[in-house]
Coordinates of N, CA and C in Angstrom, one line a residue:
Chain A
X1 N 11.9 -0.7 20.7 CA 12.4 -0.9 19.3 C 11.3 -1.0 18.4
X2 N 11.8 -1.0 17.0 CA 11.2 -1.2 15.9 C 10.3 -2.5 15.6
X3 N 9.1 -2.5 15.4 CA 8.5 -3.8 15.0 C 8.6 -4.4 13.6
X4 N 9.8 -4.8 13.1 CA 10.2 -4.8 11.9 C 11.2 -5.9 12.0
X5 N 11.4 -7.1 11.2 CA 12.5 -8.2 11.5 C 12.4 -8.7 10.3
X6 N 13.9 -8.6 10.2 CA 14.7 -9.5 8.7 C 15.7 -10.2 9.3
X7 N 16.2 -11.3 8.6 CA 17.4 -12.1 8.9 C 18.7 -11.5 9.0
X8 N 19.7 -11.5 9.7 CA 20.8 -10.9 10.0 C 21.6 -11.0 8.4
X9 N 21.9 -12.4 8.1 CA 22.8 -12.5 7.3 C 22.0 -14.0 6.6
X10 N 22.4 -14.0 5.0 CA 22.1 -15.0 4.1 C 23.4 -15.2 3.2
X11 N 23.6 -16.6 2.9 CA 24.7 -16.9 1.6 C 23.9 -17.5 0.6
X12 N 24.2 -17.2 -0.4 CA 23.7 -17.8 -1.7 C 24.7 -18.0 -2.8
X13 N 24.4 -18.6 -3.9 CA 25.4 -18.7 -4.7 C 25.4 -18.0 -6.2
X14 N 26.3 -17.4 -7.0 CA 26.3 -17.1 -8.0 C 25.3 -17.8 -8.8
X15 N 24.0 -16.9 -9.6 CA 23.3 -17.3 -10.8 C 22.2 -18.1 -10.0
X16 N 22.1 -18.2 -8.8 CA 20.9 -18.9 -8.0 C 19.8 -17.9 -7.8
X17 N 19.0 -18.1 -7.1 CA 17.5 -17.2 -6.6 C 17.9 -17.1 -5.1
X18 N 17.9 -16.0 -4.5 CA 17.6 -16.1 -3.2 C 16.1 -15.4 -2.6
X19 N 15.5 -15.5 -1.6 CA 14.4 -14.9 -0.9 C 14.5 -14.2 0.2
X20 N 14.5 -12.9 0.3 CA 14.8 -12.3 2.0 C 13.8 -12.1 2.4
X21 N 13.1 -12.4 3.6 CA 11.8 -12.3 4.3 C 11.9 -11.1 5.3
X22 N 10.9 -10.6 5.4 CA 10.6 -9.5 6.1 C 9.2 -9.3 6.8
X23 N 9.6 -9.4 8.1 CA 7.9 -9.5 9.1 C 7.7 -8.1 9.4
X24 N 7.0 -7.4 9.5 CA 6.4 -6.1 10.6 C 5.0 -6.4 11.4
X25 N 4.9 -5.4 12.2 CA 3.8 -5.3 13.1 C 3.3 -3.8 13.2
X26 N 2.4 -3.3 12.7 CA 2.0 -1.9 12.7 C 0.7 -1.7 12.5
X27 N 0.0 -0.8 13.3 CA -1.4 -0.5 13.1 C -1.9 0.3 11.8
X28 N -0.6 1.1 11.6 CA -0.7 2.2 10.4 C 0.0 1.8 9.4
X29 N -0.3 1.8 8.1 CA 0.6 1.1 7.1 C 0.1 1.8 5.7
X30 N 1.3 2.3 5.2 CA 1.2 3.2 4.0 C 2.3 2.6 2.9
X31 N 2.9 1.4 3.1 CA 3.7 0.5 1.9 C 4.9 0.1 2.5
X32 N 5.3 -0.7 1.7 CA 7.0 -1.8 2.0 C 7.7 -1.3 1.1
X33 N 8.8 -1.1 1.5 CA 10.0 -0.5 0.9 C 11.3 -1.6 1.0
X34 N 11.9 -1.8 -0.2 CA 13.2 -2.8 -0.2 C 14.4 -1.3 -0.8
X35 N 15.5 -1.3 -0.1 CA 16.6 -0.8 -0.2 C 17.7 -1.5 -0.2
X36 N 18.7 -1.3 -1.0 CA 20.0 -2.0 -1.3 C 21.0 -1.1 -0.5
X37 N 22.1 -1.5 0.2 CA 23.2 -0.9 0.7 C 24.6 -1.8 0.5
X38 N 25.5 -1.2 -0.3 CA 26.5 -1.8 -0.5 C 27.3 -1.1 0.5
X39 N 28.5 -2.1 1.1 CA 29.2 -1.6 2.4 C 29.6 -0.3 2.4
X40 N 29.6 0.5 3.3 CA 30.3 1.6 2.9 C 29.6 3.1 2.2
X41 N 28.3 2.6 1.6 CA 27.6 3.2 0.9 C 26.6 3.8 1.4
X42 N 25.8 4.8 0.5 CA 24.3 4.9 0.9 C 23.8 3.9 0.5
X43 N 22.2 3.9 1.2 CA 21.0 3.2 0.4 C 20.6 3.5 -0.6
X44 N 20.1 2.8 -1.7 CA 19.6 2.9 -2.7 C 18.1 2.2 -3.0
X45 N 17.1 3.1 -3.5 CA 15.9 2.1 -3.5 C 15.7 1.2 -4.6
X46 N 15.0 0.0 -4.4 CA 15.0 -1.4 -5.1 C 13.7 -1.3 -5.7
X47 N 12.7 -1.2 -4.6 CA 11.1 -1.8 -5.0 C 10.2 -1.6 -3.6
X48 N 9.1 -1.1 -4.2 CA 8.0 -0.9 -3.0 C 6.6 -1.4 -3.6
X49 N 6.0 -2.0 -2.5 CA 4.6 -2.6 -2.5 C 3.5 -1.6 -1.7
X50 N 2.6 -1.3 -2.2 CA 1.4 -0.6 -1.4 C 0.2 -1.5 -1.4
X51 N 0.0 -2.3 -2.2 CA -0.9 -3.3 -2.5 C -0.5 -4.8 -2.3
X52 N -1.4 -5.8 -1.7 CA -0.8 -6.9 -1.6 C -0.4 -7.8 -3.2
X53 N 0.4 -8.2 -3.5 CA 0.8 -9.2 -4.5 C 2.2 -9.0 -4.8
X54 N 2.6 -9.5 -5.8 CA 3.7 -9.4 -6.4 C 4.3 -8.0 -7.6
X55 N 5.4 -7.4 -7.0 CA 5.9 -6.4 -8.3 C 7.4 -7.1 -8.6
X56 N 7.4 -7.4 -10.0 CA 8.6 -7.4 -10.4 C 9.3 -6.6 -11.6
X57 N 10.6 -6.5 -11.3 CA 11.4 -5.5 -11.9 C 12.7 -6.1 -12.4
X58 N 12.6 -6.7 -13.7 CA 13.9 -7.3 -13.9 C 14.3 -8.5 -13.1
X59 N 15.4 -8.3 -12.7 CA 16.1 -9.7 -11.5 C 15.3 -9.6 -10.5
X60 N 14.3 -8.1 -10.1 CA 14.0 -8.1 -8.7 C 12.7 -8.3 -8.8
X61 N 12.0 -8.9 -7.6 CA 10.8 -9.0 -7.6 C 10.4 -8.7 -6.0
X62 N 9.2 -8.3 -5.6 CA 9.0 -8.0 -4.2 C 7.4 -8.4 -4.1
X63 N 7.3 -8.8 -2.9 CA 5.9 -9.2 -2.5 C 5.6 -8.9 -1.3
X64 N 4.0 -8.5 -1.2 CA 3.5 -7.7 0.1 C 2.2 -8.7 0.4
X65 N 2.0 -9.1 1.4 CA 0.4 -9.3 2.3 C 0.4 -8.6 3.4
X66 N -0.2 -7.6 3.6 CA -0.8 -6.7 4.5 C -1.4 -7.6 5.5
X67 N -2.3 -8.3 5.4 CA -2.9 -9.2 6.3 C -2.1 -10.0 7.3
X68 N -0.8 -10.7 6.6 CA -0.1 -11.0 7.4 C 1.3 -10.5 7.9
X69 N 1.2 -9.2 7.6 CA 2.6 -8.4 7.9 C 3.8 -8.8 7.3
X70 N 3.9 -9.7 6.0 CA 5.0 -10.2 5.5 C 5.4 -9.6 4.1
X71 N 6.5 -9.3 3.6 CA 7.3 -9.1 2.5 C 8.2 -10.2 2.2
X72 N 8.7 -10.2 1.3 CA 10.1 -10.7 0.8 C 10.4 -9.9 -0.5
X73 N 11.6 -10.0 -0.7 CA 12.4 -9.5 -1.7 C 13.2 -11.0 -2.4
X74 N 12.7 -11.0 -3.8 CA 13.1 -12.1 -4.6 C 14.6 -11.7 -5.4
X75 N 15.4 -12.2 -5.6 CA 16.6 -11.9 -6.4 C 16.9 -13.0 -7.2
X76 N 16.6 -12.8 -8.5 CA 17.0 -13.9 -9.4 C 18.3 -13.6 -10.1
X77 N 18.8 -14.8 -10.8 CA 20.4 -14.7 -11.5 C 21.3 -14.0 -10.8
X78 N 21.5 -14.5 -9.6 CA 22.2 -13.6 -8.7 C 24.1 -13.4 -8.9
X79 N 24.7 -12.2 -9.1 CA 25.8 -11.9 -9.5 C 26.4 -11.4 -8.2
X80 N 27.9 -11.1 -8.5 CA 28.7 -11.0 -7.6 C 28.3 -9.7 -6.7
X81 N 27.7 -8.7 -7.8 CA 27.7 -7.5 -7.5 C 26.5 -7.0 -6.5
X82 N 25.7 -8.2 -6.5 CA 24.2 -8.1 -5.4 C 24.8 -8.6 -4.1
X83 N 26.2 -8.8 -3.7 CA 26.5 -8.9 -2.5 C 26.3 -7.4 -1.9
X84 N 25.5 -7.5 -0.7 CA 25.2 -6.0 -0.2 C 24.3 -6.4 1.1
X85 N 23.8 -5.4 1.7 CA 22.6 -5.5 2.7 C 21.4 -5.0 2.1
X86 N 20.3 -5.8 2.4 CA 19.4 -5.2 1.8 C 18.3 -4.8 2.9
X87 N 18.0 -3.7 3.0 CA 16.8 -3.0 4.0 C 15.5 -3.1 3.6
X88 N 14.7 -3.6 4.8 CA 13.1 -3.3 4.4 C 12.8 -2.3 5.3
X89 N 11.8 -1.8 4.9 CA 10.9 -0.4 5.8 C 9.6 -0.5 5.5
X90 N 9.0 -0.1 6.5 CA 7.6 0.3 5.9 C 7.1 1.6 6.4
X91 N 6.3 2.2 5.9 CA 5.5 3.6 5.8 C 4.6 3.5 6.9
X92 N 4.8 4.3 8.0 CA 3.7 4.1 9.2 C 2.9 5.4 8.7
X93 N 1.9 5.6 9.8 CA 0.9 6.3 9.7 C 0.9 7.6 9.8
X94 N 2.3 8.2 10.2 CA 2.7 9.3 9.9 C 3.4 9.8 8.7
X95 N 3.2 8.8 7.6 CA 4.4 8.9 6.4 C 5.7 8.9 6.6
X96 N 6.2 8.3 7.8 CA 7.7 8.2 8.0 C 8.0 6.5 8.0
X97 N 9.3 6.4 7.5 CA 9.8 5.0 7.2 C 10.4 4.3 8.4
X98 N 9.8 3.3 8.8 CA 10.7 2.2 9.9 C 11.3 1.4 9.3
X99 N 12.8 1.0 9.5 CA 13.4 0.3 9.3 C 14.1 -0.8 9.6
X100 N 14.1 -1.7 9.2 CA 14.8 -3.2 9.9 C 16.0 -3.0 9.6
X101 N 17.0 -3.9 10.6 CA 18.2 -3.6 10.8 C 19.0 -4.3 9.3
X102 N 18.3 -4.8 8.5 CA 19.1 -5.1 7.2 C 19.4 -6.4 7.1
X103 N 19.6 -6.9 6.0 CA 20.1 -8.5 5.8 C 21.3 -8.2 5.0
X104 N 22.4 -8.7 5.7 CA 23.7 -8.9 4.6 C 23.6 -10.3 3.9
X105 N 23.6 -9.8 2.5 CA 23.6 -11.0 1.7 C 25.3 -11.2 1.0
X106 N 25.6 -12.6 1.1 CA 26.8 -12.8 0.8 C 26.7 -13.8 -0.4
X107 N 27.0 -13.4 -1.5 CA 27.4 -14.4 -2.8 C 28.6 -14.9 -2.8
X108 N 28.5 -16.2 -2.9 CA 29.5 -17.1 -3.2 C 29.5 -17.5 -4.6
X109 N 30.9 -17.4 -5.3 CA 31.0 -18.1 -6.9 C 30.6 -19.5 -7.0
Chain B
X1 N 24.0 15.5 -12.0 CA 23.8 16.4 -10.8 C 24.3 15.8 -9.9
X2 N 24.6 16.4 -8.7 CA 25.4 16.0 -7.4 C 24.2 15.0 -6.6
X3 N 23.0 15.6 -6.4 CA 22.1 15.3 -6.1 C 22.3 15.5 -4.1
X4 N 22.7 14.9 -3.6 CA 22.6 15.0 -2.0 C 24.1 15.0 -1.8
X5 N 24.6 16.2 -0.9 CA 26.3 16.5 -0.7 C 26.1 16.3 0.7
X6 N 26.9 15.4 1.3 CA 27.4 15.5 2.8 C 28.6 16.2 2.9
X7 N 28.8 16.8 4.3 CA 30.1 17.0 4.7 C 30.1 17.3 6.1
X8 N 31.2 17.1 6.9 CA 32.3 16.1 6.4 C 32.0 14.5 6.2
X9 N 32.7 14.0 5.3 CA 32.7 12.4 5.4 C 32.9 11.9 6.6
X10 N 34.0 12.0 7.3 CA 34.3 11.6 8.7 C 34.9 12.4 9.4
X11 N 34.7 12.5 10.7 CA 35.3 13.4 11.9 C 35.3 12.7 13.2
X12 N 36.6 13.2 13.7 CA 36.7 12.4 15.0 C 36.5 13.9 16.0
X13 N 35.5 13.7 17.0 CA 35.2 14.9 17.5 C 35.3 14.6 19.3
X14 N 36.0 15.5 19.7 CA 36.0 15.2 21.7 C 34.6 15.6 22.3
X15 N 34.3 14.7 23.0 CA 33.2 14.9 24.0 C 32.9 16.2 24.6
X16 N 31.8 16.7 24.2 CA 31.6 17.9 24.7 C 31.7 19.2 23.7
X17 N 32.3 19.0 22.3 CA 32.4 20.0 21.6 C 31.2 20.2 20.6
X18 N 30.7 20.8 20.1 CA 29.8 21.1 19.2 C 30.3 20.7 17.6
X19 N 29.3 20.4 16.8 CA 29.7 19.9 15.5 C 28.5 20.3 14.4
X20 N 28.4 20.8 13.4 CA 27.5 20.5 12.3 C 27.8 19.9 11.2
X21 N 26.8 18.9 10.9 CA 27.2 18.1 9.6 C 26.1 18.9 8.3
X22 N 27.0 19.0 7.4 CA 26.1 19.7 6.2 C 25.6 18.9 5.2
X23 N 24.5 19.3 4.8 CA 23.6 18.4 3.8 C 23.1 19.2 2.8
X24 N 23.3 19.4 1.7 CA 23.0 20.0 0.5 C 22.4 19.2 -0.8
X25 N 21.4 19.5 -1.2 CA 20.7 18.8 -2.3 C 20.4 19.6 -3.5
X26 N 20.2 19.3 -4.7 CA 20.2 20.3 -5.8 C 19.1 19.6 -6.7
X27 N 18.2 18.6 -6.2 CA 17.2 18.1 -6.8 C 15.8 18.8 -6.5
X28 N 15.8 20.1 -5.6 CA 14.4 20.9 -5.4 C 13.6 20.0 -4.7
X29 N 14.1 18.7 -4.1 CA 13.1 18.1 -3.0 C 12.6 18.9 -1.8
X30 N 11.2 18.6 -1.6 CA 10.8 19.5 -0.8 C 11.3 18.7 0.8
X31 N 11.2 17.5 0.9 CA 11.2 16.9 2.2 C 12.5 16.3 2.2
X32 N 12.9 16.5 3.2 CA 14.5 16.0 3.9 C 14.7 15.5 5.2
X33 N 15.4 14.5 5.4 CA 15.6 13.7 6.7 C 16.9 13.6 7.0
X34 N 17.3 13.5 8.3 CA 18.6 13.2 9.2 C 18.3 11.6 9.5
X35 N 19.0 10.8 9.4 CA 18.9 9.4 10.0 C 20.6 9.2 10.6
X36 N 20.4 8.4 11.7 CA 21.5 7.7 12.1 C 21.7 6.1 11.9
X37 N 23.0 5.7 11.3 CA 22.8 4.3 11.3 C 23.8 3.6 12.2
X38 N 23.4 2.2 13.2 CA 24.4 2.1 14.2 C 24.3 0.4 13.6
X39 N 25.5 -0.4 13.9 CA 25.4 -1.8 13.8 C 24.4 -2.4 14.2
X40 N 23.7 -3.4 13.5 CA 22.4 -4.0 14.3 C 21.3 -3.5 14.5
X41 N 21.2 -2.0 14.2 CA 20.0 -1.3 14.2 C 19.6 -0.6 13.2
X42 N 18.4 -0.9 12.7 CA 17.8 0.1 11.4 C 18.1 1.5 11.0
X43 N 18.0 2.0 10.0 CA 18.1 3.3 10.6 C 17.3 4.1 11.2
X44 N 17.6 5.2 12.2 CA 16.6 5.7 13.0 C 16.8 7.3 12.7
X45 N 15.3 7.7 12.3 CA 15.1 8.8 11.9 C 15.5 10.1 13.4
X46 N 16.3 11.1 12.9 CA 16.5 12.0 14.0 C 15.7 13.5 13.9
X47 N 15.7 14.1 12.6 CA 14.8 15.3 12.5 C 14.4 15.3 11.0
X48 N 13.3 15.6 10.8 CA 13.1 15.6 9.3 C 12.5 17.0 8.9
X49 N 12.2 17.2 7.7 CA 11.6 18.9 7.2 C 11.0 18.4 5.9
X50 N 9.5 18.8 6.3 CA 8.8 18.6 4.9 C 8.7 19.7 4.0
X51 N 9.3 20.8 4.5 CA 9.4 21.7 3.3 C 10.1 23.0 4.1
X52 N 10.8 23.9 3.2 CA 11.5 24.9 3.7 C 10.4 25.5 4.8
X53 N 11.4 26.3 5.9 CA 10.9 26.7 7.1 C 10.2 25.9 8.0
X54 N 10.0 24.6 8.1 CA 9.5 23.7 8.9 C 10.5 22.6 9.2
X55 N 10.4 22.2 10.4 CA 11.2 20.9 11.0 C 10.4 20.2 11.7
X56 N 10.4 18.9 12.1 CA 9.9 18.1 13.2 C 10.8 17.0 13.5
X57 N 10.5 16.5 14.7 CA 11.3 15.5 15.5 C 11.0 14.1 15.0
X58 N 11.9 13.5 14.7 CA 12.0 11.8 14.6 C 12.0 10.9 15.8
X59 N 12.5 9.8 15.7 CA 12.2 9.0 16.8 C 13.5 9.2 17.7
X60 N 14.7 9.7 17.3 CA 15.6 9.9 18.4 C 16.5 11.2 18.1
X61 N 15.5 12.4 18.6 CA 16.2 13.8 18.3 C 16.9 14.3 19.5
X62 N 16.9 13.8 20.6 CA 17.7 14.5 21.7 C 19.3 14.6 21.4
X63 N 19.5 15.7 21.8 CA 21.1 16.0 21.5 C 21.3 16.7 20.2
X64 N 20.5 16.6 19.4 CA 20.6 17.3 18.1 C 19.6 18.1 17.7
X65 N 20.1 19.1 16.7 CA 18.9 20.0 16.1 C 19.5 20.2 14.8
X66 N 18.2 21.1 14.3 CA 18.0 20.9 12.7 C 17.6 22.5 12.3
X67 N 17.9 22.8 11.3 CA 17.3 23.8 10.6 C 17.0 23.9 9.1
X68 N 16.1 24.7 8.4 CA 15.8 24.8 7.1 C 15.1 25.8 6.6
X69 N 16.5 26.5 6.4 CA 16.3 28.0 6.1 C 15.8 28.2 4.6
X70 N 16.1 27.1 3.7 CA 15.9 27.2 2.3 C 15.6 25.7 1.9
X71 N 15.4 25.5 0.7 CA 15.2 24.3 0.0 C 16.3 23.3 0.1
X72 N 17.5 23.8 -0.4 CA 18.3 23.0 -0.7 C 19.4 22.6 0.6
X73 N 19.3 23.3 1.8 CA 20.3 22.7 2.8 C 19.5 22.7 3.9
X74 N 19.9 21.5 4.8 CA 19.3 20.8 5.7 C 20.8 20.6 6.9
X75 N 21.5 21.5 7.7 CA 22.4 21.2 8.6 C 21.7 20.3 9.9
X76 N 22.8 19.6 10.4 CA 22.4 19.0 11.7 C 23.5 19.0 12.6
X77 N 23.1 19.8 13.9 CA 23.8 20.4 14.5 C 23.9 19.3 15.9
X78 N 25.2 18.9 16.6 CA 25.3 18.3 17.7 C 26.1 19.5 18.6
X79 N 25.2 19.8 19.8 CA 25.6 21.0 20.5 C 26.6 20.6 21.4
X80 N 26.7 19.2 22.2 CA 27.6 19.0 23.0 C 27.8 17.5 22.6
X81 N 28.4 17.2 21.9 CA 28.8 15.7 21.6 C 29.1 14.9 22.8
X82 N 28.2 13.7 22.7 CA 28.9 12.4 23.7 C 29.0 11.1 23.0
X83 N 30.0 10.4 23.5 CA 30.2 9.3 22.8 C 29.2 8.6 22.4
X84 N 27.7 8.5 22.9 CA 26.9 7.5 22.2 C 26.2 8.2 21.1
X85 N 26.8 9.3 20.6 CA 26.4 9.9 19.0 C 27.3 9.8 18.1
X86 N 28.3 8.6 18.3 CA 29.1 7.8 17.4 C 28.4 7.0 16.5
X87 N 28.3 7.6 15.1 CA 27.4 6.7 14.3 C 27.8 7.5 12.6
X88 N 27.0 6.7 12.0 CA 27.2 7.2 10.7 C 25.9 7.7 10.4
X89 N 26.0 9.1 9.9 CA 24.7 10.0 9.7 C 24.7 10.0 8.4
X90 N 23.2 9.7 7.8 CA 22.8 9.8 6.7 C 21.5 11.0 6.3
X91 N 22.1 12.1 5.4 CA 20.8 12.9 4.9 C 20.3 12.2 3.8
X92 N 18.8 12.7 3.7 CA 18.2 11.9 2.6 C 17.3 13.1 2.1
X93 N 16.6 12.9 0.9 CA 15.6 14.0 0.6 C 14.5 12.7 -0.2
X94 N 13.5 13.4 -0.4 CA 12.1 12.8 -1.4 C 11.4 13.7 -2.0
X95 N 10.9 13.4 -3.2 CA 10.3 14.2 -3.9 C 8.5 13.7 -4.0
X96 N 7.9 14.7 -3.6 CA 6.3 14.3 -3.3 C 6.0 13.8 -4.5
X97 N 6.4 14.2 -6.0 CA 5.6 14.0 -6.9 C 6.1 12.4 -7.3
X98 N 6.9 11.7 -6.6 CA 7.5 10.3 -7.1 C 7.0 9.5 -6.5
X99 N 7.8 8.4 -6.3 CA 7.2 7.4 -5.2 C 7.2 7.7 -4.1
X100 N 6.0 7.6 -3.3 CA 6.1 7.7 -1.6 C 7.0 6.8 -1.1
X101 N 8.2 7.2 -0.6 CA 8.9 6.2 0.1 C 9.9 6.1 -0.5
X102 N 10.2 6.6 -1.8 CA 11.7 6.7 -2.2 C 12.3 7.7 -2.0
X103 N 13.6 7.7 -1.0 CA 14.5 8.3 -0.8 C 15.6 8.2 -1.4
X104 N 16.4 9.7 -1.2 CA 17.5 10.0 -2.1 C 18.5 10.2 -0.9
X105 N 19.5 9.4 -0.9 CA 20.4 9.3 0.4 C 21.8 10.1 -0.2
X106 N 22.6 10.9 1.0 CA 23.8 11.1 0.7 C 24.6 10.1 1.0
X107 N 26.0 10.2 0.8 CA 27.2 9.3 1.1 C 27.3 9.1 2.5
X108 N 27.1 9.9 3.3 CA 27.1 9.8 4.9 C 28.3 10.3 5.7
X109 N 28.0 10.5 6.5 CA 29.2 11.5 7.4 C 29.5 10.4 8.6
X110 N 30.8 9.7 8.7 CA 30.9 9.1 9.8 C 31.6 9.9 11.1
X111 N 30.9 9.8 12.1 CA 31.4 10.4 13.1 C 31.6 9.6 14.2
X112 N 32.7 10.4 15.1 CA 33.6 9.3 16.1 C 33.3 10.3 17.1
X113 N 32.5 10.2 18.1 CA 33.1 10.9 19.6 C 33.6 10.0 20.9
X114 N 34.8 11.1 20.9 CA 35.9 10.3 22.1 C 35.6 11.1 23.3

């Protein structure tokens, strides 16, 4: 199987903050990527990290630690429309994306 | 623009029959990919093409074939379908001049093999 792991499901409250963690193990690494996928729809690109640290884009932030094989996606000011699956993936030494199974995020009012 | 168009949206197929899933993009992206998505598993790469005229095998290529005669089209063929090929299939493309790893996906083709 793929050496990438993320929680299966998380629940959060509208207006709050949620952090979705992702861990991976690979000998070749060319970046970490987060995608959003609403039920029955196609995945869409959210954020990427190539170097260690935090990338911020509005309500969305993503963090990477290459030495720890760890990333997280931070979603702030949660809205009901943020209910979706969030897919973590890393680019391997062949420049192909290896995908986690996704974290289903449920937002409650 | 349409982006990536997949057809059919869904299909029920008898085991042993052949089937071609169509994928067309209008973004002039060089690289194209076929993935399958199954419950509890991450997207798995079936085949890919870095540029027109070339193709490569992904993680799960057995039972599938592809061709890339031009930049826009990347059909996926199941020569003799089996029930384990029941899945949602996504075609995707990427632009080498953009963010590496940013893929643009089609809406998916849901295939059921009975």
